[in-house]
PDB file of C-alpha atoms in Angstrom:
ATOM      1  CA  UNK A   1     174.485 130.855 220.445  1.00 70.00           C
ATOM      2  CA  UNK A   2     171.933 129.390 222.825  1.00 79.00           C
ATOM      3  CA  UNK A   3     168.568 130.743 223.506  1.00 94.00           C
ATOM      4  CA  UNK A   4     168.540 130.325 226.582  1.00 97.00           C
ATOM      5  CA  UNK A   5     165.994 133.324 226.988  1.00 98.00           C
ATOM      6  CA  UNK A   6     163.458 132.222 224.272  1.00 98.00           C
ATOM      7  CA  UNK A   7     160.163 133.750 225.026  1.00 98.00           C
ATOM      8  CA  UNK A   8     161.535 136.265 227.959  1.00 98.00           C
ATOM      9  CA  UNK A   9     161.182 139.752 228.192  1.00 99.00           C
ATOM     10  CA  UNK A  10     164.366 141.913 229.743  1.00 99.00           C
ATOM     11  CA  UNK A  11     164.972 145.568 230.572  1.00 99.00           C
ATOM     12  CA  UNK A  12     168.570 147.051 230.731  1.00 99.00           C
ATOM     13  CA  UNK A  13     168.823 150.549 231.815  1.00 99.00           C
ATOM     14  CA  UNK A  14     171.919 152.579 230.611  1.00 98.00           C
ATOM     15  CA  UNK A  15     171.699 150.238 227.841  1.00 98.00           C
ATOM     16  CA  UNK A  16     172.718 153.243 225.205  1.00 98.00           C
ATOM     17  CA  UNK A  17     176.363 152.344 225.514  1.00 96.00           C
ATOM     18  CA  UNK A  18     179.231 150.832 226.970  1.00 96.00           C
ATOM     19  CA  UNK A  19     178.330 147.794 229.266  1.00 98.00           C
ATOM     20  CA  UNK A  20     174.797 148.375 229.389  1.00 98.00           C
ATOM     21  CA  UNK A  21     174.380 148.004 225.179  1.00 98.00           C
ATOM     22  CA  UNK A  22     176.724 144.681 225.695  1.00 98.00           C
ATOM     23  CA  UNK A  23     174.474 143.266 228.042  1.00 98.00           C
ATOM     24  CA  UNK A  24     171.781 144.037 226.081  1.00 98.00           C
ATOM     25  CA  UNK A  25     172.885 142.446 223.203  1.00 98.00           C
ATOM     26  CA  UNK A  26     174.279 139.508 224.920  1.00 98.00           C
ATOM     27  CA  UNK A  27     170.452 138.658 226.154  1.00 98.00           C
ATOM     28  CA  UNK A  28     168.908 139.301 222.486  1.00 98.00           C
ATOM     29  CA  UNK A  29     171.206 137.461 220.960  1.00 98.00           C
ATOM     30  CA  UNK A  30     169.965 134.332 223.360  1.00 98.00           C
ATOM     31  CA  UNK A  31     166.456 135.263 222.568  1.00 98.00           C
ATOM     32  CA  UNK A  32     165.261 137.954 224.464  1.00 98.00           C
ATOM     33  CA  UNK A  33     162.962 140.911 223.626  1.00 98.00           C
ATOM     34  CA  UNK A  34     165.038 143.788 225.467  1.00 99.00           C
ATOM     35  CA  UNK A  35     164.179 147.032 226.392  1.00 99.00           C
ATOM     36  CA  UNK A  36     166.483 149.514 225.661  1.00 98.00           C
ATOM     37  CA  UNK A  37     166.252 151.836 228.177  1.00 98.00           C
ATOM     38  CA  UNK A  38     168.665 155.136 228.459  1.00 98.00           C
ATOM     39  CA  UNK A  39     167.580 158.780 229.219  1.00 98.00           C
ATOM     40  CA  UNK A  40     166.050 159.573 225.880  1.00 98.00           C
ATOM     41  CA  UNK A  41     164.879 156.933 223.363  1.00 98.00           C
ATOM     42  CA  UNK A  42     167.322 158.515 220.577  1.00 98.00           C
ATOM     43  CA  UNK A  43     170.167 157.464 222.685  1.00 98.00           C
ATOM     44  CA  UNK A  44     169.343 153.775 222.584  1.00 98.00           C
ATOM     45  CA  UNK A  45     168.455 153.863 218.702  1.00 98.00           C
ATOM     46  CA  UNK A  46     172.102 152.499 218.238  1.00 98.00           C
ATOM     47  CA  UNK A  47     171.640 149.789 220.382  1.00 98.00           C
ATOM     48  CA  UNK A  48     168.245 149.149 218.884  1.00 98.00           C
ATOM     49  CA  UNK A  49     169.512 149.016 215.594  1.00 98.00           C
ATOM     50  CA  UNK A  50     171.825 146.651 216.043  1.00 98.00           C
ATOM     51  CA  UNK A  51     169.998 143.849 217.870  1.00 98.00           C
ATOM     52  CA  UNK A  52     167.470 144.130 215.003  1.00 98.00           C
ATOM     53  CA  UNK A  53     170.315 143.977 212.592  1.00 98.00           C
ATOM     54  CA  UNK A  54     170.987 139.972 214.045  1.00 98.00           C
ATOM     55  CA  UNK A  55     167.588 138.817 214.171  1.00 98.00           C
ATOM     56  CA  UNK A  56     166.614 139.801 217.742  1.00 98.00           C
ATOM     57  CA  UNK A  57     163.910 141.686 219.265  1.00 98.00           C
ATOM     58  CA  UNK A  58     164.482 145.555 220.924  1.00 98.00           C
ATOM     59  CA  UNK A  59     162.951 148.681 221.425  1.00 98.00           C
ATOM     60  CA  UNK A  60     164.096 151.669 222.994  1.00 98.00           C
ATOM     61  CA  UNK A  61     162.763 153.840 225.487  1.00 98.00           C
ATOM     62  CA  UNK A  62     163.578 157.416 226.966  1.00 98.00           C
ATOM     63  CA  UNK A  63     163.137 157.276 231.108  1.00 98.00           C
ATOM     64  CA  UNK A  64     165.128 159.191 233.917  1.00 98.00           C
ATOM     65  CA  UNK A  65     165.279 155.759 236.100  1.00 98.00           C
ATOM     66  CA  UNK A  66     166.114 157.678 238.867  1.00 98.00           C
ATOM     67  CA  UNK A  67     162.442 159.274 239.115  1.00 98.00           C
ATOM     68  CA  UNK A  68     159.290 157.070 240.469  1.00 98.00           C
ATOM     69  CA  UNK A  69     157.423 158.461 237.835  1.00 98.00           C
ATOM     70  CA  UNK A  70     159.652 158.169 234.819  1.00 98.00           C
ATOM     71  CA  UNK A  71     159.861 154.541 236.140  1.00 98.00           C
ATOM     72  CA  UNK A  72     156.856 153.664 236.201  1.00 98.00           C
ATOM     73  CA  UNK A  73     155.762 154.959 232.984  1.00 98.00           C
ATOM     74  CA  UNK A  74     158.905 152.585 231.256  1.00 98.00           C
ATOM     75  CA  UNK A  75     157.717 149.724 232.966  1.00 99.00           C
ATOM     76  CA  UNK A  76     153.917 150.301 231.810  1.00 98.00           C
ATOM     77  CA  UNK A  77     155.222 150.663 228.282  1.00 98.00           C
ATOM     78  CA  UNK A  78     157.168 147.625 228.249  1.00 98.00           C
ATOM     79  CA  UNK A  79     154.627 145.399 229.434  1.00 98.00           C
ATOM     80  CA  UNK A  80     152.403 147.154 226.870  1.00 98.00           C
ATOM     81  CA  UNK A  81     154.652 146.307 223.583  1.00 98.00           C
ATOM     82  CA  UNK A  82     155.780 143.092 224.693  1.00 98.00           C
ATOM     83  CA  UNK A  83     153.539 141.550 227.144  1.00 98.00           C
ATOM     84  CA  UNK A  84     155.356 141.322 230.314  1.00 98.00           C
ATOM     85  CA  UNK A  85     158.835 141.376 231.689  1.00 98.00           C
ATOM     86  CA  UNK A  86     160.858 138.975 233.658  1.00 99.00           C
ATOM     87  CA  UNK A  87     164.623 140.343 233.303  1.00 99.00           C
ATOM     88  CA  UNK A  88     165.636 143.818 234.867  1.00 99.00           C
ATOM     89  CA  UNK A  89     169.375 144.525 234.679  1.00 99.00           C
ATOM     90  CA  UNK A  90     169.761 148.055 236.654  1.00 99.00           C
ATOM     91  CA  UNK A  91     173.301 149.294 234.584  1.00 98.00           C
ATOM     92  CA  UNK A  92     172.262 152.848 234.745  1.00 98.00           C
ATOM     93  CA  UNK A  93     175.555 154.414 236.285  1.00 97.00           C
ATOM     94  CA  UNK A  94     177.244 157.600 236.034  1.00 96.00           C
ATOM     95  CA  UNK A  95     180.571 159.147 237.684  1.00 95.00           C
ATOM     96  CA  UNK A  96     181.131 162.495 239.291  1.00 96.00           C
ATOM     97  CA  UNK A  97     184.666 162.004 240.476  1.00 94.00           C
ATOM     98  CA  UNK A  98     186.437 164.341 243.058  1.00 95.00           C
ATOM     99  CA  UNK A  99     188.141 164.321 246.369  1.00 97.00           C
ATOM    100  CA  UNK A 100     185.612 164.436 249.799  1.00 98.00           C
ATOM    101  CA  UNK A 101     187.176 168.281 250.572  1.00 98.00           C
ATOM    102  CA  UNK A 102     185.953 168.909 247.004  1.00 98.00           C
ATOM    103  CA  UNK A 103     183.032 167.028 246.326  1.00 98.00           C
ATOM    104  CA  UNK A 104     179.578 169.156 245.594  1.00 98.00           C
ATOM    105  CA  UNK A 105     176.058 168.217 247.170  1.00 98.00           C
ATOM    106  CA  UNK A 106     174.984 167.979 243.708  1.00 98.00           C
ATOM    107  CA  UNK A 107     177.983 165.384 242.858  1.00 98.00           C
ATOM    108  CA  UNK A 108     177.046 163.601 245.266  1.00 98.00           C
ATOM    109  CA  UNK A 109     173.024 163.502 245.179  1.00 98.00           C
ATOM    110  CA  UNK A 110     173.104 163.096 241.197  1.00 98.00           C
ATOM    111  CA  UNK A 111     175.201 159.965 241.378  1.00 98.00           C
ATOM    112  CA  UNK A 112     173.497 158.106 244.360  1.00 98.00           C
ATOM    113  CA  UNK A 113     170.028 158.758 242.565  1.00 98.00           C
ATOM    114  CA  UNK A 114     171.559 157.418 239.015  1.00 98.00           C
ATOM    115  CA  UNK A 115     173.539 154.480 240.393  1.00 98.00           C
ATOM    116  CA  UNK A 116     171.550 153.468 243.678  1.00 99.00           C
ATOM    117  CA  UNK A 117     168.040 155.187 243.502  1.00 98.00           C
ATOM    118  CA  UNK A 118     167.127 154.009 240.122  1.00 98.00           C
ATOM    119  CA  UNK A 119     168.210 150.374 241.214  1.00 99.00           C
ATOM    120  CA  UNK A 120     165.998 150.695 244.223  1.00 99.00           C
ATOM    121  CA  UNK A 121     162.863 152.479 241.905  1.00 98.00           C
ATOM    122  CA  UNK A 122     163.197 150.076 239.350  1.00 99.00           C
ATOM    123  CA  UNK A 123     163.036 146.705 241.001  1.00 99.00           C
ATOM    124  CA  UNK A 124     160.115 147.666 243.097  1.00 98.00           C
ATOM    125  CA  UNK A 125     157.937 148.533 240.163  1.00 98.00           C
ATOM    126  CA  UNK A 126     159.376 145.529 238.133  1.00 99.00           C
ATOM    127  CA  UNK A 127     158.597 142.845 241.101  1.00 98.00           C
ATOM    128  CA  UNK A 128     155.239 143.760 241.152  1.00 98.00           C
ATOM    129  CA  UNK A 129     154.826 141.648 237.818  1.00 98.00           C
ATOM    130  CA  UNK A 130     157.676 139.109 239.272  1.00 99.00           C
ATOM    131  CA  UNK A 131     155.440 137.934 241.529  1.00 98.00           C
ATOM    132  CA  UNK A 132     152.565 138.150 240.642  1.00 98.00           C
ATOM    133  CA  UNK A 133     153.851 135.942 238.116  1.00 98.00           C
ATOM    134  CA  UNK A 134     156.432 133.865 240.307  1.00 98.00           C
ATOM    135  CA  UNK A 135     159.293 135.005 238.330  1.00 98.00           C
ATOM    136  CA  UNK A 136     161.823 137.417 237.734  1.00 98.00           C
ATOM    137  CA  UNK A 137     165.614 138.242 237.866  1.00 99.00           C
ATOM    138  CA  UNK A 138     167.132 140.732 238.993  1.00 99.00           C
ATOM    139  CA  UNK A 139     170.694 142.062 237.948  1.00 99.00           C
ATOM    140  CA  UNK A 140     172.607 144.979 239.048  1.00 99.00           C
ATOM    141  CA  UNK A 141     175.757 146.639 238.876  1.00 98.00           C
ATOM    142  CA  UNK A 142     177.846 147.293 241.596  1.00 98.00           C
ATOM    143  CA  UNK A 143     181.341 147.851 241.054  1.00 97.00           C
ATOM    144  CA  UNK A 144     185.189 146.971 242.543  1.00 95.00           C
ATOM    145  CA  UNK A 145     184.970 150.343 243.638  1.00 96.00           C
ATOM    146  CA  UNK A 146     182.486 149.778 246.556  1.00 97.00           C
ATOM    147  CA  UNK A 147     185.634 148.716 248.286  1.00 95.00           C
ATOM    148  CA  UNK A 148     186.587 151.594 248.051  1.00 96.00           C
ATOM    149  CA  UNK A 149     188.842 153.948 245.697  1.00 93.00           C
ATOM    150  CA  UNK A 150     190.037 157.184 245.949  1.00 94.00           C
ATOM    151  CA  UNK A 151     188.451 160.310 244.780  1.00 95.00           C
ATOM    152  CA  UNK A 152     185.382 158.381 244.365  1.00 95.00           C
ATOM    153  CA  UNK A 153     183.785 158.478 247.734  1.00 98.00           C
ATOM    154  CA  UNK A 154     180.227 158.971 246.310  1.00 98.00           C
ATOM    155  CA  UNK A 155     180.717 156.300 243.421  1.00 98.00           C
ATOM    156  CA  UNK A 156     181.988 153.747 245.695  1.00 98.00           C
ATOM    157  CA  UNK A 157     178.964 154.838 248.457  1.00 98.00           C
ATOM    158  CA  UNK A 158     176.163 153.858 245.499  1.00 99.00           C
ATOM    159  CA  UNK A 159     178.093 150.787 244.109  1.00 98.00           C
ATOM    160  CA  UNK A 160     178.518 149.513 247.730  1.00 98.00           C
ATOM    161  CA  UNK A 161     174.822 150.280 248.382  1.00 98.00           C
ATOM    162  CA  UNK A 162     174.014 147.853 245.171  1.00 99.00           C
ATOM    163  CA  UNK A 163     175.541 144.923 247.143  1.00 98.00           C
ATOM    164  CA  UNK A 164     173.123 145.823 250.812  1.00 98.00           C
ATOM    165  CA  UNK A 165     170.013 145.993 247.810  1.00 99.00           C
ATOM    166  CA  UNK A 166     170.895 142.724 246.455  1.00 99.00           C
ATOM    167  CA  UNK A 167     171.394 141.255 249.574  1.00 98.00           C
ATOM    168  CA  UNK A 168     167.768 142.325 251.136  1.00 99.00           C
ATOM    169  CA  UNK A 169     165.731 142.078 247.854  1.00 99.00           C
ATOM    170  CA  UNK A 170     167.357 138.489 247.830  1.00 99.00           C
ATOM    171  CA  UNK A 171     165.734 137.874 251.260  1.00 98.00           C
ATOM    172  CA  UNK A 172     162.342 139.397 250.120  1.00 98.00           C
ATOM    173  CA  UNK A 173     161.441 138.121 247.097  1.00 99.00           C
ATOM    174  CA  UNK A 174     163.162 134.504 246.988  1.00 98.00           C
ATOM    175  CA  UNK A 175     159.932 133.016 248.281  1.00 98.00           C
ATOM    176  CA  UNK A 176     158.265 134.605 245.221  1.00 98.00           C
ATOM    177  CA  UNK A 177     160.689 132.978 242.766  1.00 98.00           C
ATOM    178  CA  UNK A 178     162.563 136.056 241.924  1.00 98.00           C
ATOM    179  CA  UNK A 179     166.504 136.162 242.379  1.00 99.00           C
ATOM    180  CA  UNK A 180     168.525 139.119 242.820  1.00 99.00           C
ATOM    181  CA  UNK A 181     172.664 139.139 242.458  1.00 99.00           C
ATOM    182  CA  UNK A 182     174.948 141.769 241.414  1.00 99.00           C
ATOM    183  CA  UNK A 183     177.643 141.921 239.251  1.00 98.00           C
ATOM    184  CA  UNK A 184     180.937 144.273 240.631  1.00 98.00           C
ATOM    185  CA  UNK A 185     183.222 144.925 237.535  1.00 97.00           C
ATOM    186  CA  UNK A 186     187.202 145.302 238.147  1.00 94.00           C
ATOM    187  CA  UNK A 187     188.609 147.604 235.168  1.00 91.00           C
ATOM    188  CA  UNK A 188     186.622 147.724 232.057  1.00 94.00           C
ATOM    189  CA  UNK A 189     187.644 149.060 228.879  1.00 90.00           C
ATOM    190  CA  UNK A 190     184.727 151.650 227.885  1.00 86.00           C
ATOM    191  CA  UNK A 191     183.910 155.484 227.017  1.00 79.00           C
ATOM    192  CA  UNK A 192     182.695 155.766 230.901  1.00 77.00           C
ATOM    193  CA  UNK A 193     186.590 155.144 231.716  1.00 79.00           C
ATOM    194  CA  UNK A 194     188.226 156.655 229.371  1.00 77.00           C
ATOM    195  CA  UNK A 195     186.436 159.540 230.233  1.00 76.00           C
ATOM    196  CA  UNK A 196     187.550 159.150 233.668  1.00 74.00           C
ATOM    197  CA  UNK A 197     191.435 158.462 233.214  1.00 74.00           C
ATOM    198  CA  UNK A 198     191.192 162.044 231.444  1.00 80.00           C
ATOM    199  CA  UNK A 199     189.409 163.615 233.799  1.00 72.00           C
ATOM    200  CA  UNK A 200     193.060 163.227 235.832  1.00 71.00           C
ATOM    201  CA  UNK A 201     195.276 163.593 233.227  1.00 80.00           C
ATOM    202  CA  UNK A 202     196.492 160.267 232.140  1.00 77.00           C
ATOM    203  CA  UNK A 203     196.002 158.431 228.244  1.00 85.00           C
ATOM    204  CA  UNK A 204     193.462 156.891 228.382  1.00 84.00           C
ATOM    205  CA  UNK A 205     195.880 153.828 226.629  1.00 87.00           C
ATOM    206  CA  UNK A 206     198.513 154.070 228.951  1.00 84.00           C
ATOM    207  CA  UNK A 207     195.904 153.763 232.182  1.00 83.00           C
ATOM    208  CA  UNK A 208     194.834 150.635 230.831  1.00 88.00           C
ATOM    209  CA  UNK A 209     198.499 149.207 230.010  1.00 88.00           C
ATOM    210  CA  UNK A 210     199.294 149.757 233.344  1.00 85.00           C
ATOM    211  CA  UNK A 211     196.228 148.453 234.939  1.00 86.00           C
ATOM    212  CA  UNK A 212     196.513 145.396 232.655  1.00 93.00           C
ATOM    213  CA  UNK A 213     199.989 144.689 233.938  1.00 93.00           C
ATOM    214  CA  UNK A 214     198.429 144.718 237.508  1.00 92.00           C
ATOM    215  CA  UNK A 215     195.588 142.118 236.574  1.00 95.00           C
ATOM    216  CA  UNK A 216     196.598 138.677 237.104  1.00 96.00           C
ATOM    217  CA  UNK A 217     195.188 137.469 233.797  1.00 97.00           C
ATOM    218  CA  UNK A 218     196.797 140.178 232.246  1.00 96.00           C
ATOM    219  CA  UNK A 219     194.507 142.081 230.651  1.00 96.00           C
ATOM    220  CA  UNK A 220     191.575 144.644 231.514  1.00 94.00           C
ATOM    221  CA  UNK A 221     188.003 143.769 231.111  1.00 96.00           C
ATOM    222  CA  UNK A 222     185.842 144.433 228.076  1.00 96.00           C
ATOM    223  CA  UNK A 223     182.177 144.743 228.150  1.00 97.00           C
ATOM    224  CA  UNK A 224     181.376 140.945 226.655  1.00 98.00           C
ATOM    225  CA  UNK A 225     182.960 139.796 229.797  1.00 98.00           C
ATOM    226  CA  UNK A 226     179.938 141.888 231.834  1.00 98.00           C
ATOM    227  CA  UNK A 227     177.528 141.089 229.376  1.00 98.00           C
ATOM    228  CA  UNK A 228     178.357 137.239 229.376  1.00 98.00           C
ATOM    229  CA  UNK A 229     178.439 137.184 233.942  1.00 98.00           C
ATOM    230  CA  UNK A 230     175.037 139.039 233.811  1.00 99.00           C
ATOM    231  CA  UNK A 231     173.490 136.191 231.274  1.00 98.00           C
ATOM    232  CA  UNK A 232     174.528 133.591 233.142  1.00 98.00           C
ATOM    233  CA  UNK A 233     172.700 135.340 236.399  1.00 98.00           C
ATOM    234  CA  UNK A 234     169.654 136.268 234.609  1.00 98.00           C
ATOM    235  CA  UNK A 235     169.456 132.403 233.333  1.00 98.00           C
ATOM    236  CA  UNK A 236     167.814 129.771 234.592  1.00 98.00           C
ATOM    237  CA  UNK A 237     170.683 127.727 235.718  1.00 97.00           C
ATOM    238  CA  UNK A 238     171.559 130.250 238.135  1.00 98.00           C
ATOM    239  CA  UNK A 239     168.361 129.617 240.281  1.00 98.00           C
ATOM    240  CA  UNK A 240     169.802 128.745 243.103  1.00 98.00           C
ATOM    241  CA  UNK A 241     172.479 131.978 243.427  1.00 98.00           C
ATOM    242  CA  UNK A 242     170.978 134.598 244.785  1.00 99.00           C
ATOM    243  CA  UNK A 243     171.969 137.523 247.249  1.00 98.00           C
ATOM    244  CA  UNK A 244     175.088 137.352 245.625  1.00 98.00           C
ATOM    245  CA  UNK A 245     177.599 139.989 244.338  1.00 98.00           C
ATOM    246  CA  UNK A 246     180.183 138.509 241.717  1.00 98.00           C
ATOM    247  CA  UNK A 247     183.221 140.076 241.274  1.00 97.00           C
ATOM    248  CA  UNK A 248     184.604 140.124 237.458  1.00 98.00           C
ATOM    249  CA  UNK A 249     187.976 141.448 237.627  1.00 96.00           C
ATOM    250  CA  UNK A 250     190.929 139.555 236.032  1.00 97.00           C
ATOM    251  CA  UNK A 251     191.771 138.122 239.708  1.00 95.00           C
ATOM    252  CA  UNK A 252     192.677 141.480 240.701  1.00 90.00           C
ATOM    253  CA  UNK A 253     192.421 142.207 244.652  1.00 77.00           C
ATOM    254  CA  UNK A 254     191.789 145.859 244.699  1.00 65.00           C
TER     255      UNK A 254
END
């Protein structure tokens, strides 16, 4: 494996599980000190331990990177243990799936502050060291989803916010040498959608036969195929993509 992030600092939020701990160890493995970052420390031990395990660098942190203050304080201590930071991938996401006529306030409030608040929280306190130091990327997760999908009207609201945040900070900080893109996964194999296929009483094994046979590469995603879309963005021979949200789906159109 390359290093093509030899002597760079990155943050991954949500990086406990799932997508988040591929990413995670995607960048370490290329020579990144990551920061672990999920809602208590304990939760990204696992993560932790395994980027150790190969060599790389990690340490995990406990933050609710939805609040200014939480935020804040993780960015302080990262810069603290290892010196700076020049990679922020917001993967923080949750779901809270139901139809509009059913849908709570407090569905809807708790997943536009995980999925779109902390995205907006986090890369303002981040690009205060991207430019003062005329560098940074910027990575977030938006989702196939923000097109629109049923039952998922407050999901598909924050993941389709993600793209208009990319877009601006794009705009903003470009002439500071920071780029911002977004990454909007199609079906990916992971707890988050297992959870969900449940949730509406299908298999779990079965949802993703089916959706596999709808994919024009004929299979779903897995979380290396994230990981590996987010490197590429967060490298440096992606400097001249920015604004951008890349769509990793198999070829699928909806």
């Amino acid at each position: 494996m390359s290093k093509r992030f030899e002597g760079r600092v990155a943050v991954v939020t949500g990086g406990a599980q799932g997508i988040g701990a591929a990413i995670a160890s995607r960048l370490a493995s290329e020579g990144a000190a990551v920061a672990v970052a999920d809602l208590t420390a304990e939760r990204g031990a696992e993560t932790v331990e395994a980027i150790v395990k190969d060599g790389g660098r990690a340490a995990a942190y406990g933050a609710d990177v939805s609040k200014t203050e939480d935020v804040q304080t993780l960015v302080a201590a990262v810069v603290a243990e290892f010196g700076k930071v020049d990679i922020l991938v917001n993967n923080a996401g949750i779901t809270r799936d139901n139809l509009l006529f059913k849908m709570t306030d407090e569905d809807w409030d708790s997943v536009i502050a995980v999925n779109l608040r902390s995205a907006f929280v986090m890369s303002r306190e981040c690009q205060k060291h991207f430019v003062a130091q005329k560098y940074g990327k910027i990575v977030s997760l938006s989702s196939r989803s923000a097109l629109g999908n049923r039952g998922q009207v407050n999901y598909a609201a924050s993941k389709a916010g993600i793209m208009g945040l990319t877009a601006t900070l794009a705009i903003e900080l470009g002439p500071f040498g920071v780029n911002v893109n977004a990454v909007a996964p199609g079906y990916i194999a992971t707890a988050m959608t297992d959870a969900t296929a449940r949730r509406v009483g299908l298999d779990p094994a079965e949802l993703k036969k089916a959706a596999a046979a709808e994919t024009p590469v004929r299979r779903v995603g897995e979380p290396e195929d994230i990981a590996a879309t987010v490197a590429f963005l967060a490298a440096d021979e992606s400097s001249f993509i920015s604004g951008q949200t890349i769509q990793v789906n198999g070829g699928a159109n909806r």
